[in-house]
Amino acid sequence: MSLTDHAPLVGGPSLPQERRLVTPIPGPASQELLARKAAAVASGVGHTVPIHAVAAGGGVVVDADGNSLIDLGSGIAVTTVGNAHPAVVAAVQAQVAQFTHTCFMISPYESYVAVAEALNRLTPGDHAKKSALFNSGAEAVENAVKIARKATGRQAVVAFDHAYHGRTNLTMALTAKSMPYKSGFGPFASEVYRAPMSYPFRDGLSGADAAAKAISLIEKQIGADNLAAVLIEPIQGEGGFIVPADGFLPALVDWCRANGVVFIADEVQSGFARTGAMFASDLFGIVPDLVTTAKGIAGGLPLAAVTGRTELMDAAHAGGLGGTYGGNPIACAAALAAIQAFEDEDLSARARELGEVLVGRLRSIQSSDPRVGDVRGRGAMIAAEFVDPATGQPDAALAGAVAKACIAEGVIVLTCGTYGNVIRFLPPLSIPDHLLGEGLDVVAAALAAA
Ligand SMILES: *Cc1c(COP(=O)(O)O)cnc(C)c1O
């Protein structure tokens, strides 16, 4: 008998906040689900943690065998306020009983407008802003590009090395890494160009020099007159939590402004208190023209947005933006509750606290283990890059082995990076201190044993 044979488990912060392994990972109930998955679900949809999840909250994910795993991934930076946050649950329950859908483009409702107002208020800059809501990060990025093209009458878009912007056709073109995101799925959208990213650990360039290099490429290979938008993650996510050198982003913003190019910050992963500020752009003192958001916005419900300068956002004709489900009322209710939690619980401060613990611990591991080449990130978006100490070359096998060993010991960690050699830490901001500490103990032991 597995846990799923009982009444549904209540998740959220009241779940016992402990790492508890009662079977090997995966246990029998998880194995049963994974066998069904293998038979019923397309192989292209992979999974990292071989469990059958049944409840989550605070800092744990509980599986059908009764194992309780420490969550250092937040479902890829989504459950930032915590899984099944009580206020999100209550807002969703109230909304779902009231109405589930009207289609905002058919019969508007208040929660969509309130989410737009909140985004206009919270995103960087005090200029006049408007927002439009969508379902996924990729959809938000696609729409930001549509808006920039319509507003400028230009077509080209610049994205960067190591960028990740999604899996739809346009966003595959914008994403840098072939495997697993693009390989075999072309042809890709045209008028997408790639510029070098500032990657201090590997390029050794100052922010100003890295920006000059990118701008020179843009001017020579595209020409500002043809360029609608420069699209960048202020701190890159899937690409390896790459934090650009100081000055890189401001120089790009200045160049865009001087050349009538729309600067789009993709804050799908870095947004909503994750980096210790509401948006990573705030950390670099930049004001993007358009900001894309998703992941952390709604406590786990699917919602995404483009927010930006009113004159840009209004460039598209009526009916040119939208979608059947975009800004679904249940997702909007969840977002309003999550946004209130970000503000009321000062979760940016919590992210900074968690970041200090993460960086402190990882740097101390690094000081005695040269395989940890770099520790970087901001707030609760921190990564360790693993290298061969002799050559400095990326060591993907080591990152993979450490991540796998952590999961087997009941700690969920995710890898990332163009070279697959980065372990990223994205704990929910609701994780109690003792679980973060215990999770990092497991990481340290896994590395020592690898
Ligand atoms: C995850 C991600 C996306 C894509 O979001 P989806 O909701 O998976 O479509 C886009 N940009 C960044 C920076 C992301 O991290």
mmCIF file of C-alpha atoms and ligand atoms in Angstrom, residues 136-138 164-166 233 266 268-269 295, ligand 1:
data_model
loop_
_atom_site.group_PDB
_atom_site.id
_atom_site.type_symbol
_atom_site.label_atom_id
_atom_site.label_comp_id
_atom_site.label_asym_id
_atom_site.label_seq_id
_atom_site.Cartn_x
_atom_site.Cartn_y
_atom_site.Cartn_z
ATOM 1 C CA SER A 136 4.710 30.233 -20.002
ATOM 2 C CA GLY A 137 8.078 31.881 -20.018
ATOM 3 C CA ALA A 138 8.631 30.972 -23.665
ATOM 4 C CA TYR A 164 18.014 29.944 -22.482
ATOM 5 C CA HIS A 165 14.683 31.405 -23.507
ATOM 6 C CA GLY A 166 12.438 28.361 -24.048
ATOM 7 C CA GLU A 233 18.900 37.141 -18.855
ATOM 8 C CA ASP A 266 14.335 37.916 -19.492
ATOM 9 C CA VAL A 268 11.731 34.381 -16.050
ATOM 10 C CA GLN A 269 14.197 32.573 -13.755
ATOM 11 C CA LYS A 295 8.364 30.847 -13.036
HETATM 12 C C1 LIG B 1 12.486 28.670 -17.955
HETATM 13 C C2 LIG B 1 12.865 29.848 -18.730
HETATM 14 C C3 LIG B 1 12.155 30.226 -19.887
HETATM 15 C C4 LIG B 1 11.036 29.406 -20.447
HETATM 16 O O1 LIG B 1 9.963 29.336 -19.560
HETATM 17 P P1 LIG B 1 8.848 28.211 -19.757
HETATM 18 O O2 LIG B 1 7.791 28.574 -18.766
HETATM 19 O O3 LIG B 1 9.508 26.904 -19.486
HETATM 20 O O4 LIG B 1 8.381 28.321 -21.161
HETATM 21 C C5 LIG B 1 12.522 31.395 -20.521
HETATM 22 N N1 LIG B 1 13.535 32.154 -20.055
HETATM 23 C C6 LIG B 1 14.233 31.810 -18.955
HETATM 24 C C7 LIG B 1 15.328 32.717 -18.479
HETATM 25 C C8 LIG B 1 13.939 30.655 -18.266
HETATM 26 O O5 LIG B 1 14.654 30.301 -17.186
#
